[in-house]
mmCIF file of C-alpha atoms in Angstrom:
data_model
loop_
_atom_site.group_PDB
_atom_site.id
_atom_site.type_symbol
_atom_site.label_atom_id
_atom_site.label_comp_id
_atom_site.label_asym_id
_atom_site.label_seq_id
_atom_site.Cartn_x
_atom_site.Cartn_y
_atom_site.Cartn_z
ATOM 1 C CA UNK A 1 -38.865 60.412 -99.081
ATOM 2 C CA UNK A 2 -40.261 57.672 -97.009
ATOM 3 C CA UNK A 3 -38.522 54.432 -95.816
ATOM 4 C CA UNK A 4 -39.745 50.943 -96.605
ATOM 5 C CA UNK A 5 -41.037 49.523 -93.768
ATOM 6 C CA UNK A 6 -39.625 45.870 -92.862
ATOM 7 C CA UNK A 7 -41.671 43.487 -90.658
ATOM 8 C CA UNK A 8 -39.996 42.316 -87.477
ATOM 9 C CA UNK A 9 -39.223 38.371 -89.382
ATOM 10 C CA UNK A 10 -37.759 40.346 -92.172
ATOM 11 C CA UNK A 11 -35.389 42.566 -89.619
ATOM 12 C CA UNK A 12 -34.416 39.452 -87.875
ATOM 13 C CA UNK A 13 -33.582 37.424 -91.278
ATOM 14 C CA UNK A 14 -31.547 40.698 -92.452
ATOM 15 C CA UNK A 15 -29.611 41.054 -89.173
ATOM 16 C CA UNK A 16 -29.038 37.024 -89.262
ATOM 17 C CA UNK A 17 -27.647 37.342 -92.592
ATOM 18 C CA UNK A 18 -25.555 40.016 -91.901
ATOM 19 C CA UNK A 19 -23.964 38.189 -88.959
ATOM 20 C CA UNK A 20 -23.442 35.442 -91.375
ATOM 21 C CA UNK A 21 -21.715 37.602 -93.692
ATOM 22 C CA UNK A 22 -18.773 38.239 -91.021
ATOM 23 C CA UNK A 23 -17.846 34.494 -90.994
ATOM 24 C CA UNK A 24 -17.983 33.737 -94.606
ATOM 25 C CA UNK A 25 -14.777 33.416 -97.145
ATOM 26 C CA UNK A 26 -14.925 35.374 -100.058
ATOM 27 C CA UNK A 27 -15.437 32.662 -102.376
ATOM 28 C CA UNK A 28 -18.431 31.885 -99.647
ATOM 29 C CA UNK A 29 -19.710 35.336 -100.509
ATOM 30 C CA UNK A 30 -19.851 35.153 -104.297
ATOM 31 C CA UNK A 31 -21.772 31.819 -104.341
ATOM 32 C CA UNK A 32 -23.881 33.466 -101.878
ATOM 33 C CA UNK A 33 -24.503 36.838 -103.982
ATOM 34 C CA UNK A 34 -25.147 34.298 -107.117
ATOM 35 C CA UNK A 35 -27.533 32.228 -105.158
ATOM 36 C CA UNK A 36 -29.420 35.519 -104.247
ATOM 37 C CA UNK A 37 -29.164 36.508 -107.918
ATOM 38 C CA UNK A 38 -30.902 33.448 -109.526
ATOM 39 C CA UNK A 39 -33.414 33.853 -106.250
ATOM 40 C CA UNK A 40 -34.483 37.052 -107.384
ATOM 41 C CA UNK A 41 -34.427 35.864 -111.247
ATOM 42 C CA UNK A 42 -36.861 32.899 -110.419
ATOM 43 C CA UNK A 43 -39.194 35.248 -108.620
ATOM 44 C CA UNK A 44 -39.502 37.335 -111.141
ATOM 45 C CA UNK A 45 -40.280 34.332 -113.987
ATOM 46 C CA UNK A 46 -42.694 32.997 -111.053
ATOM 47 C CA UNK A 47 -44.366 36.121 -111.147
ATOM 48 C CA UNK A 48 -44.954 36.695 -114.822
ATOM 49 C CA UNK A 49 -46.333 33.601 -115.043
ATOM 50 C CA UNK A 50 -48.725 34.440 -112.607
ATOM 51 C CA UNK A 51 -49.726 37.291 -114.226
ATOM 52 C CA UNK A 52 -49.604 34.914 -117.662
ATOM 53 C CA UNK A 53 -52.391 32.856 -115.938
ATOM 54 C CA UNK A 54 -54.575 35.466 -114.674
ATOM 55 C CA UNK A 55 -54.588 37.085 -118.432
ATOM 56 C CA UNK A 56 -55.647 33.738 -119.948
ATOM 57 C CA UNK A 57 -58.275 32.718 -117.141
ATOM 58 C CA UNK A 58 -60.100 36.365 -118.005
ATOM 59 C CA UNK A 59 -60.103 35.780 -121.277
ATOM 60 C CA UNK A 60 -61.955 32.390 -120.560
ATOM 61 C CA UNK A 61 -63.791 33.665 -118.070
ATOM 62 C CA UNK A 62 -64.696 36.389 -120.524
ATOM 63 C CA UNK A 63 -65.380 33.833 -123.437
ATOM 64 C CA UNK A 64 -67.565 31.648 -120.636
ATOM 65 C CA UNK A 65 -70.712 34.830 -120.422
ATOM 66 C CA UNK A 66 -72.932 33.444 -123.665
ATOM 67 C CA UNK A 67 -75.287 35.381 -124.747
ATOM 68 C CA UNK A 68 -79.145 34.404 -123.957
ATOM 69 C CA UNK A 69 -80.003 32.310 -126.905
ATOM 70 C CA UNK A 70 -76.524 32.092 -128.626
ATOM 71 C CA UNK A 71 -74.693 28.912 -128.426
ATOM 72 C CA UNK A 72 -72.145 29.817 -130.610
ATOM 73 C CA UNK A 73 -69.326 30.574 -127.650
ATOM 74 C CA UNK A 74 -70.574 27.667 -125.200
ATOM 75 C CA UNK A 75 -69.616 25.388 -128.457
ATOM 76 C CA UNK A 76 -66.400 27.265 -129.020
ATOM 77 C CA UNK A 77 -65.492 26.220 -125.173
ATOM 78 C CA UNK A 78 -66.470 23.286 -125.464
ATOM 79 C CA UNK A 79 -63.946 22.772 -128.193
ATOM 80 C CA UNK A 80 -61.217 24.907 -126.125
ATOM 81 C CA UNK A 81 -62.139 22.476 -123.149
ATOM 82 C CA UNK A 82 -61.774 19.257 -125.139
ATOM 83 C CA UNK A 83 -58.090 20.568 -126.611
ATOM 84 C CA UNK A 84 -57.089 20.426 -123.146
ATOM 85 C CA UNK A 85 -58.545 17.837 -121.443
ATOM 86 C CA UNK A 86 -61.106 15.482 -124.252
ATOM 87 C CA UNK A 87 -62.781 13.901 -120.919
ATOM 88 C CA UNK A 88 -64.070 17.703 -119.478
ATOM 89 C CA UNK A 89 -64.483 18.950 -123.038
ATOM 90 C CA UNK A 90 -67.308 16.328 -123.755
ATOM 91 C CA UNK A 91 -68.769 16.552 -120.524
ATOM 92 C CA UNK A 92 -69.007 20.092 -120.693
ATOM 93 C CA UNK A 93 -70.696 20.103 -124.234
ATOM 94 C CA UNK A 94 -73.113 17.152 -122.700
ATOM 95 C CA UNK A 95 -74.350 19.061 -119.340
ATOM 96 C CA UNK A 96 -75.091 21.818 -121.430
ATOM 97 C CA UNK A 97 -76.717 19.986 -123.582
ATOM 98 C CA UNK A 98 -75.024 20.984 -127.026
ATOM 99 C CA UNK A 99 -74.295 16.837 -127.736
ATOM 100 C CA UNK A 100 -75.974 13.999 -126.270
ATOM 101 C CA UNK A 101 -74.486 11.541 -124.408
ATOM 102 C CA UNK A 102 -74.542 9.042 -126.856
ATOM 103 C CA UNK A 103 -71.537 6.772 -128.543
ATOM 104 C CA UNK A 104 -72.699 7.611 -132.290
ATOM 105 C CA UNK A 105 -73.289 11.743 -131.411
ATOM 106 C CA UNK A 106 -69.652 11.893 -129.601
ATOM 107 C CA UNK A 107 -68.631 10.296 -132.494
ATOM 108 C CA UNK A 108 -69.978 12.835 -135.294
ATOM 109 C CA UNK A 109 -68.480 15.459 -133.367
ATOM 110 C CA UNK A 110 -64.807 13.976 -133.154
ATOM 111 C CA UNK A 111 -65.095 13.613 -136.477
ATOM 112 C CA UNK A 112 -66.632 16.524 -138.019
ATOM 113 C CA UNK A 113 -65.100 19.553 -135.878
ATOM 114 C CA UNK A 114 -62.129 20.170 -137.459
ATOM 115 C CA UNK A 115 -60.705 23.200 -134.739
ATOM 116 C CA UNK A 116 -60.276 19.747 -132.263
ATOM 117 C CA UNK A 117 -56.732 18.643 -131.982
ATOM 118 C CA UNK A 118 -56.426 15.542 -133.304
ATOM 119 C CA UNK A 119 -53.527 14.524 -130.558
ATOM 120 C CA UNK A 120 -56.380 14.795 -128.317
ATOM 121 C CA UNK A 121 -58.793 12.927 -130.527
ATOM 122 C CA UNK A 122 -56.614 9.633 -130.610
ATOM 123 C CA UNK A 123 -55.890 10.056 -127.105
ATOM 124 C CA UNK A 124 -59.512 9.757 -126.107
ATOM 125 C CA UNK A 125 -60.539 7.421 -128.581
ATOM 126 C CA UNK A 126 -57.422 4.871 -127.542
ATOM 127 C CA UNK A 127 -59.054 4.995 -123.817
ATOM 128 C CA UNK A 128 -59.701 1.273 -122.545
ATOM 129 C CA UNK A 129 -63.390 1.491 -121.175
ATOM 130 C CA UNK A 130 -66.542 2.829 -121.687
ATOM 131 C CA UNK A 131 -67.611 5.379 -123.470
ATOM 132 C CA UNK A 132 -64.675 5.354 -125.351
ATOM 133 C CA UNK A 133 -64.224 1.760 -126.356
ATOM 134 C CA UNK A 134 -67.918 2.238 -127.824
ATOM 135 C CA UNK A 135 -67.261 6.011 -129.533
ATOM 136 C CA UNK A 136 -64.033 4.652 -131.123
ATOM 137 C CA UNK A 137 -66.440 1.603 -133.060
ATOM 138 C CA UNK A 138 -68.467 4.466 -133.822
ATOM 139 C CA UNK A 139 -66.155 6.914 -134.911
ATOM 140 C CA UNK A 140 -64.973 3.946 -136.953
ATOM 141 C CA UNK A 141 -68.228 2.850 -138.420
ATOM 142 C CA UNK A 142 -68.761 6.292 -139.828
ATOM 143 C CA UNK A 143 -65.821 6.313 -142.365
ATOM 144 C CA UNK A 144 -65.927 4.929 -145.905
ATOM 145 C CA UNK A 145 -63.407 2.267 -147.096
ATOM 146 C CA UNK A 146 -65.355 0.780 -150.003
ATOM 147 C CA UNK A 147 -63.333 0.166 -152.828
ATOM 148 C CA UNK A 148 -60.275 1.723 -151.458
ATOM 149 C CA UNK A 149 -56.801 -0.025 -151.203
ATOM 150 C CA UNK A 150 -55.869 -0.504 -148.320
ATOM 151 C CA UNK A 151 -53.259 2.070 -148.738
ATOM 152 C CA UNK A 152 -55.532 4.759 -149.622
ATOM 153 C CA UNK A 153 -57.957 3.649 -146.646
ATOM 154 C CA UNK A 154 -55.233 4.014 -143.960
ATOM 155 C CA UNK A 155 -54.463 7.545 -145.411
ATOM 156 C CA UNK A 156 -57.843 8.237 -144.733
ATOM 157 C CA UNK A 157 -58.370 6.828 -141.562
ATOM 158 C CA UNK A 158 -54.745 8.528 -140.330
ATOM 159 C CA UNK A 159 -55.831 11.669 -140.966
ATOM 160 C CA UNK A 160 -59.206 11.754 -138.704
ATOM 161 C CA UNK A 161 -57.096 11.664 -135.423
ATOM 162 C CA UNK A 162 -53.816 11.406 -134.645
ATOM 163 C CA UNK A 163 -51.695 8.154 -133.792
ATOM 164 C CA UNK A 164 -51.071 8.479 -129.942
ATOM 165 C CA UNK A 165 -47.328 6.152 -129.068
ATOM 166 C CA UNK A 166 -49.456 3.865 -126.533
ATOM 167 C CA UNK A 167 -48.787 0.034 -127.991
ATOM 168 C CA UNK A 168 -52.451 -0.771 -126.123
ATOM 169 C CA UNK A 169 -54.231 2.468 -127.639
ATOM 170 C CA UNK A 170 -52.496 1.647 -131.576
ATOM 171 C CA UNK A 171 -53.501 -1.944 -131.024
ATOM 172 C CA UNK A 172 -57.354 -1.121 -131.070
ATOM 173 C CA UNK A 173 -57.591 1.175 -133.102
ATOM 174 C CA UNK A 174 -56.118 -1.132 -135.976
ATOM 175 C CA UNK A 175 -57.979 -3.979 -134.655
ATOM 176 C CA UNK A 176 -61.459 -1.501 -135.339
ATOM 177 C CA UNK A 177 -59.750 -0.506 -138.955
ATOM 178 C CA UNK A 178 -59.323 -3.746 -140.499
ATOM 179 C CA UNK A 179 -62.012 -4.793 -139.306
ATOM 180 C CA UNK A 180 -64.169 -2.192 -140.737
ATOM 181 C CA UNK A 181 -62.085 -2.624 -143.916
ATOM 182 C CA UNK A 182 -62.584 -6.102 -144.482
ATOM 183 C CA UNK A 183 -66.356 -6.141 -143.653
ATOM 184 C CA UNK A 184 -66.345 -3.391 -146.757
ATOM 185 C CA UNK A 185 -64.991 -4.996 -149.077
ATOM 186 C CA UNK A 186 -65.369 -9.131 -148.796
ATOM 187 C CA UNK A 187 -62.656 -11.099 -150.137
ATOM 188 C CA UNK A 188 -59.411 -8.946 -150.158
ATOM 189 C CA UNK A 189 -58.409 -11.059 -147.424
ATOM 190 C CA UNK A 190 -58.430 -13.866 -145.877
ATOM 191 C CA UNK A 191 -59.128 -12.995 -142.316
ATOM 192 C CA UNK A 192 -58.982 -9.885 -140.192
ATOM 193 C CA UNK A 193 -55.647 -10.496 -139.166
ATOM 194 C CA UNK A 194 -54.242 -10.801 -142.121
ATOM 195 C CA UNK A 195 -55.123 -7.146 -142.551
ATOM 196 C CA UNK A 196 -54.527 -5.734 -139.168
ATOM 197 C CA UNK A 197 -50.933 -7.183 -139.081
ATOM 198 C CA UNK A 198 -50.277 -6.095 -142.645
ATOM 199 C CA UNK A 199 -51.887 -2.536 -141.630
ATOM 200 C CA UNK A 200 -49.105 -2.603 -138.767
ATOM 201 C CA UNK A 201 -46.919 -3.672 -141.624
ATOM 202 C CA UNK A 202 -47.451 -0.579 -143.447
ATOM 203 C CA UNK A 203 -47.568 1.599 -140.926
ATOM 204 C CA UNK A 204 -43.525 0.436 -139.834
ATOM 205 C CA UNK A 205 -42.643 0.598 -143.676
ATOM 206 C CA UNK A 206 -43.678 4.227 -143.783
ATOM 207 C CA UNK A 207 -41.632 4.954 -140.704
ATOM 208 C CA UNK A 208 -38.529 3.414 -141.684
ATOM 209 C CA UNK A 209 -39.049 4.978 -145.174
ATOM 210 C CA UNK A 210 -39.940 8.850 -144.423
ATOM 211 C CA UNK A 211 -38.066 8.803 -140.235
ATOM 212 C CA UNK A 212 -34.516 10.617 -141.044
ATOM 213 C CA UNK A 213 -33.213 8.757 -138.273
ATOM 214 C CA UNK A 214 -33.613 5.324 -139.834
ATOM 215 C CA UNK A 215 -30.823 5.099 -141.714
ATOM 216 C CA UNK A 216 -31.056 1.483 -142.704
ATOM 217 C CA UNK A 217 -34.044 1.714 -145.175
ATOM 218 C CA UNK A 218 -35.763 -1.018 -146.459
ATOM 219 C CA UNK A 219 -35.634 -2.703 -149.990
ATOM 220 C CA UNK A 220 -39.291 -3.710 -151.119
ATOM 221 C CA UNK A 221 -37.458 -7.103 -150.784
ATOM 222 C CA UNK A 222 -37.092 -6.798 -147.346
ATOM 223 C CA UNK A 223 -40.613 -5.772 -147.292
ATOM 224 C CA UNK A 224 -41.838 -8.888 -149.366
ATOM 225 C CA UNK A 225 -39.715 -11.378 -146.874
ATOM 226 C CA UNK A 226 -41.367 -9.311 -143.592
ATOM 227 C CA UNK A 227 -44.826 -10.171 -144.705
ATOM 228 C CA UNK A 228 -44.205 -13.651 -145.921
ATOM 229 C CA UNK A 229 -47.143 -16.352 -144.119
ATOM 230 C CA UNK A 230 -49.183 -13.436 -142.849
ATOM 231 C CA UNK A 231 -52.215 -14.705 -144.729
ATOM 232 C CA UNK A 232 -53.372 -17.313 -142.490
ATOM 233 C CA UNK A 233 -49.645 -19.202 -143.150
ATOM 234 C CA UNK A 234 -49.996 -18.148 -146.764
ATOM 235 C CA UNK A 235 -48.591 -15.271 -148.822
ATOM 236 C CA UNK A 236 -49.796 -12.603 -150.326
ATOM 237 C CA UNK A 237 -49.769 -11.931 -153.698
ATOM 238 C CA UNK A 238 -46.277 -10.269 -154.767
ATOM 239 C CA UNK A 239 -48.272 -7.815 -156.836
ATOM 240 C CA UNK A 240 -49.909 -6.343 -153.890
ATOM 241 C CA UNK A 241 -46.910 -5.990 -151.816
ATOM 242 C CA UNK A 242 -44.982 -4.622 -153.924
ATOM 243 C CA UNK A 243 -47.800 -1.898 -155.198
ATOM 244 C CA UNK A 244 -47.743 -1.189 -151.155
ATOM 245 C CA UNK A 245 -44.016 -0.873 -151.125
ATOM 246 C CA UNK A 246 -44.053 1.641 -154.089
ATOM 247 C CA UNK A 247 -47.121 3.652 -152.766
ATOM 248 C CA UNK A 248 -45.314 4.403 -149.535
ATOM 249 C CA UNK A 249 -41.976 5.619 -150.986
ATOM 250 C CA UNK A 250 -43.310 7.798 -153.374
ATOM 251 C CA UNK A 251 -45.826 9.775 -151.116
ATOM 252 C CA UNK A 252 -45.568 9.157 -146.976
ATOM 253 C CA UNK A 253 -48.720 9.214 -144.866
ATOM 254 C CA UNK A 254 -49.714 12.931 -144.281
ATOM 255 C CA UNK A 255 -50.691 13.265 -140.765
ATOM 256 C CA UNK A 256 -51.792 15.914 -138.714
ATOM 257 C CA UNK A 257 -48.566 18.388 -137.163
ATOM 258 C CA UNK A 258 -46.307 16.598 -135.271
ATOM 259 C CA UNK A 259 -46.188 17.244 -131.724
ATOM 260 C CA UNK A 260 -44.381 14.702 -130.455
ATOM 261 C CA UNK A 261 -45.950 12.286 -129.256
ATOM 262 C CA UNK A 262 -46.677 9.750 -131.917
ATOM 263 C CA UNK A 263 -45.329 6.371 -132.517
ATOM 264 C CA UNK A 264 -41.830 7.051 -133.877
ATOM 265 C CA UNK A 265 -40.716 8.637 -130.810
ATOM 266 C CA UNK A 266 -42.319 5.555 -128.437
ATOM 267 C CA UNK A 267 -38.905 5.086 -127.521
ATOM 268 C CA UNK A 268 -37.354 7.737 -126.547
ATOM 269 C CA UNK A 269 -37.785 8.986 -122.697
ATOM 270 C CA UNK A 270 -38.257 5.190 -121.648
ATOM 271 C CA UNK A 271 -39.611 4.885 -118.125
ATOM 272 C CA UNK A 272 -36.975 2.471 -117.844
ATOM 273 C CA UNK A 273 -34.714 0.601 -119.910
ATOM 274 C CA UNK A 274 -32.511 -2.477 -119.798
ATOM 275 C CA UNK A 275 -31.165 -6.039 -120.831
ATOM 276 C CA UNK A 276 -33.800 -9.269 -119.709
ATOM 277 C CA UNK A 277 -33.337 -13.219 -120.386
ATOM 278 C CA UNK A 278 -36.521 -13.881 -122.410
ATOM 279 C CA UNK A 279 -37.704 -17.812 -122.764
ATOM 280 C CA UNK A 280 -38.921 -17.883 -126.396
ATOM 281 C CA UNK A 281 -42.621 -18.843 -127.076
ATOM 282 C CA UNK A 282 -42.384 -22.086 -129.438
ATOM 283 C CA UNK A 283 -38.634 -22.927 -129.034
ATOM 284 C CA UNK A 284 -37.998 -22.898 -124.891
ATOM 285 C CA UNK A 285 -34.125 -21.586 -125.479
ATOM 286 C CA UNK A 286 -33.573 -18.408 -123.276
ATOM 287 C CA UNK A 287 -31.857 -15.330 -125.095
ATOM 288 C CA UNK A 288 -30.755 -11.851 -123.915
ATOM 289 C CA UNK A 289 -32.761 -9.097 -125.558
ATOM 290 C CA UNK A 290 -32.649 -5.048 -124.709
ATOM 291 C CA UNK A 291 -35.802 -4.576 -122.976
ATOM 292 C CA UNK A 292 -37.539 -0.721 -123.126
ATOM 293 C CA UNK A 293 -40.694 0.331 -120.605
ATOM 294 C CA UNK A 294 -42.660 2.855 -122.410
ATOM 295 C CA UNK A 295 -46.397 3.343 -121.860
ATOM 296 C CA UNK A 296 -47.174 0.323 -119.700
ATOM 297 C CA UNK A 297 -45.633 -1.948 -122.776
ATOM 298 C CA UNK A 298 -42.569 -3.952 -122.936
ATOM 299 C CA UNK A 299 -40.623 -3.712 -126.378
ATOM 300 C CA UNK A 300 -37.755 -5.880 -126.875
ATOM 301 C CA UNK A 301 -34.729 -5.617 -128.963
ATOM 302 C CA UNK A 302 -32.497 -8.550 -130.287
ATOM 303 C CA UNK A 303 -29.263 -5.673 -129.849
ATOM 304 C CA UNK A 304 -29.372 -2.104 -128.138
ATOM 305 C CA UNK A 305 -28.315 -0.717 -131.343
ATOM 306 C CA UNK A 306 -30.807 -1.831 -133.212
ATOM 307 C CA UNK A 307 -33.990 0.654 -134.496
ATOM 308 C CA UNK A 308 -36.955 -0.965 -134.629
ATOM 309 C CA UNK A 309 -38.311 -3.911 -131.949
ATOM 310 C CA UNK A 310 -38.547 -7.370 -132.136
ATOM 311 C CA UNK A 311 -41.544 -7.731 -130.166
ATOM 312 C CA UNK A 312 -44.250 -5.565 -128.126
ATOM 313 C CA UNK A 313 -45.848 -6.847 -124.848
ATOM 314 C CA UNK A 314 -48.839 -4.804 -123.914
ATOM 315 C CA UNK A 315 -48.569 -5.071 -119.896
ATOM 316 C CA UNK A 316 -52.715 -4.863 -119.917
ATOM 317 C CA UNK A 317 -54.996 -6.975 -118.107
ATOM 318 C CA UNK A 318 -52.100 -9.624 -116.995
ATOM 319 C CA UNK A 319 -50.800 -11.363 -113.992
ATOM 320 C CA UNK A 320 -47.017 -11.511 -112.714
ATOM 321 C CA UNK A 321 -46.087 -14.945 -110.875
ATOM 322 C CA UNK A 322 -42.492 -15.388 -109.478
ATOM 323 C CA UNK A 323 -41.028 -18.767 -111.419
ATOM 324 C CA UNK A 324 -38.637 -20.797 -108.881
ATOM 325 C CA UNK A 325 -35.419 -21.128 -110.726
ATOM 326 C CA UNK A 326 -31.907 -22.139 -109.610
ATOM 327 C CA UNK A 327 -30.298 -20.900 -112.669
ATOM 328 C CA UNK A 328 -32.158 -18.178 -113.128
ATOM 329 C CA UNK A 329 -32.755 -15.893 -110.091
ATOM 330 C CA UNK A 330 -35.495 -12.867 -110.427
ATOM 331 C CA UNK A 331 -37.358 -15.100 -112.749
ATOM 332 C CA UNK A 332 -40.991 -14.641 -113.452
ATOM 333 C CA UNK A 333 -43.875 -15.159 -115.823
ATOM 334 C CA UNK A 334 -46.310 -13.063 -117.315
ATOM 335 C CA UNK A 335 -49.924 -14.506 -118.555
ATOM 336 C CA UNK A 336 -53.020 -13.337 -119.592
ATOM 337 C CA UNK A 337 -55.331 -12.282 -116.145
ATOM 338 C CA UNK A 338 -58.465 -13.903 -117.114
ATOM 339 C CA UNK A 339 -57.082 -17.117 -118.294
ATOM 340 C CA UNK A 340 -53.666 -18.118 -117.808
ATOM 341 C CA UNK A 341 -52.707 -17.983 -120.917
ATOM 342 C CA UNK A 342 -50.281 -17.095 -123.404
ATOM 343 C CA UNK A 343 -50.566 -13.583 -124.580
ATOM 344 C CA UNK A 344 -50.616 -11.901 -128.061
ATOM 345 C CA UNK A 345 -48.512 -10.285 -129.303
ATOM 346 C CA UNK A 346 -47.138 -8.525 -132.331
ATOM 347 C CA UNK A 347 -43.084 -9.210 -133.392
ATOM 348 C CA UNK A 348 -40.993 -9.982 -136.597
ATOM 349 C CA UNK A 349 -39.250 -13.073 -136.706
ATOM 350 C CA UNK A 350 -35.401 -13.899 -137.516
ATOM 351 C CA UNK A 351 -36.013 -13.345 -140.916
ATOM 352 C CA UNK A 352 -38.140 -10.080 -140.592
ATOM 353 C CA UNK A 353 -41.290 -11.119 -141.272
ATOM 354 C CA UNK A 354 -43.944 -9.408 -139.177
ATOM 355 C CA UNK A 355 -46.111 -12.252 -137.345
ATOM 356 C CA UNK A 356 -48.725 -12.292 -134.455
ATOM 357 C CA UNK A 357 -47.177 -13.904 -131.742
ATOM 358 C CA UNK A 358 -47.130 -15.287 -128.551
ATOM 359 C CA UNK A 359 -44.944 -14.370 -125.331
#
């Protein structure tokens, strides 16, 4: 039988550890035979994921060889491509020219694949700049609200991507729905924002309704008082509300598999967490609310307990200034960047009621 053959580093690590091994307690030598154990463990997990990888880049590799005249498999990596990074997926499909590089074609295809995953769908489509800002009117455009409720047109319009937890990315995307909904069917209300914050409205009733973890669920009371003044300082018609209210509880919005990364679980993993002094927009009286950081947004919380947020501040396209305050050290101010300004803002008031405001 032959010997293994150690190199000279390996003799000199083995004699050096054996050396050690005369001065060491015995407790000393169990931690060290453990240590050694989980060592060799983790090498072993290391390498069968290497071997893992290699397996799955063949198969793409393999996949990757079309054959002359047969598009079939550049379109099915493509897809693969897009499932695991959108951006590469429709840049791929573009330099091989299986969809032009146009707003309205990236658009169709979001839309009409249905082997994309629709995680990575929103993701792309919430994307702040161009092309994206101009596929997600697109993508938009394409769908059919006519003569829906507005119920029945969000179930629609869920169920072509997936929600992504980003405040910024949800905040578009709604803007683009109720807009598109309103310019389909003239005179169901007043403005746009009437039906983008009554969208967002909707959206919160169905969580607190269907999420097991809200235990305090809301009456369609509640739900009347939250929406009170949301039509341009009017009210909506009880009727509607309530027909809203019922529609939710009886069927919630069917969306595609959770994976865990849409809006009702924005809060948990904060990137950081903790109370703040916040001067109120109208009334200048400062109060202590729970602040979370999730996503490059600010929610804030009248109580750490509580479930749901008072407010959300999108921390996009603003400016920090330090405030000079003897009472109040580590004070600051957040504005709008381009003009100083206060900035909007979704929150519910101290009675509930879900209002566009400004921090």
């Amino acid at each position: 039988m032959g010997s293994e053959t150690k190199s000279p580093s390996a003799r000199v690590d083995s004699m050096e550890v054996d050396n050690l091994s005369d001065k060491l307690t015995e407790d000393e030598m169990k931690l060290l035979a453990e240590l050694r154990r989980q060592k060799a463990i983790i090498l072993a997990e290391i390498q069968q994921l290497k071997t893992e990888i290699n397996e799955v880049q063949s198969e793409i590799e393999s996949v990757e060889q079309p054959d002359e005249g047969n598009n079939s498999k550049q379109i099915a990596i493509g897809r693969k491509k897009f499932n695991m990074d959108p951006k590469k997926g429709i840049e791929y499909l573009v330099t091989n020219e299986l969809l032009n590089n146009t707003p309205e074609d990236i658009a169709r295809f979001l839309l009409d694949e249905d082997t994309l995953n629709k995680t990575m769908i929103g993701d792309y489509l919430g994307e702040n700049k161009e092309p994206m800002l101009s596929v997600l009117q697109c993508f938009v455009d394409f769908q059919n609200f006519k003569d829906l409720l507005l119920v029945d047109a969000l179930r629609t319009f869920l169920w072509s991507f997936r929600l992504p937890g980003e405040a910024q990315k949800i905040d578009r995307m709604m803007e683009c729905f109720a807009k598109k909904y309103c310019d389909q069917n003239e005179g169901v209300f007043t403005s746009t924002d009437t039906c983008y914050v009554l969208s967002f409205s909707v959206i919160m009733l169905n969580t607190s309704l269907h999420n097991p973890s809200v235990k305090d669920k809301p009456t369609v009371e509640k739900f009347i008082t939250m929406n009170r003044g949301i039509n341009c300082g009017g009210d909506l018609p009880k009727d509607l509300l309530i027909s809203l209210y019922e529609n939710i509880k009886k069927e919630a919005f069917k969306v595609p598999e959770d994976d865990g990364s849409d809006i009702t679980r924005t809060f948990f993993n904060p990137d950081n967490e903790g109370f703040l002094t916040k001067e109120g927009g109208h009334h200048k009286n400062w109060k202590k609310r729970y602040f979370i950081l999730k996503d490059n947004c600010l929610y804030y919380f009248k109580d750490i307990k509580d479930k749901e947020p008072r407010g959300i501040i999108p921390l996009e396209n603003l400016q920090v200034r330090e405030i000079n305050n003897d009472k109040k050290p580590f004070c600051f101010e957040i504005s709008a960047r381009e003009t100083g300004g206060m900035i909007k803002a979704c929150k519910t008031d101290s009675e509930g009621k879900v209002v566009e405001g400004t921090v």
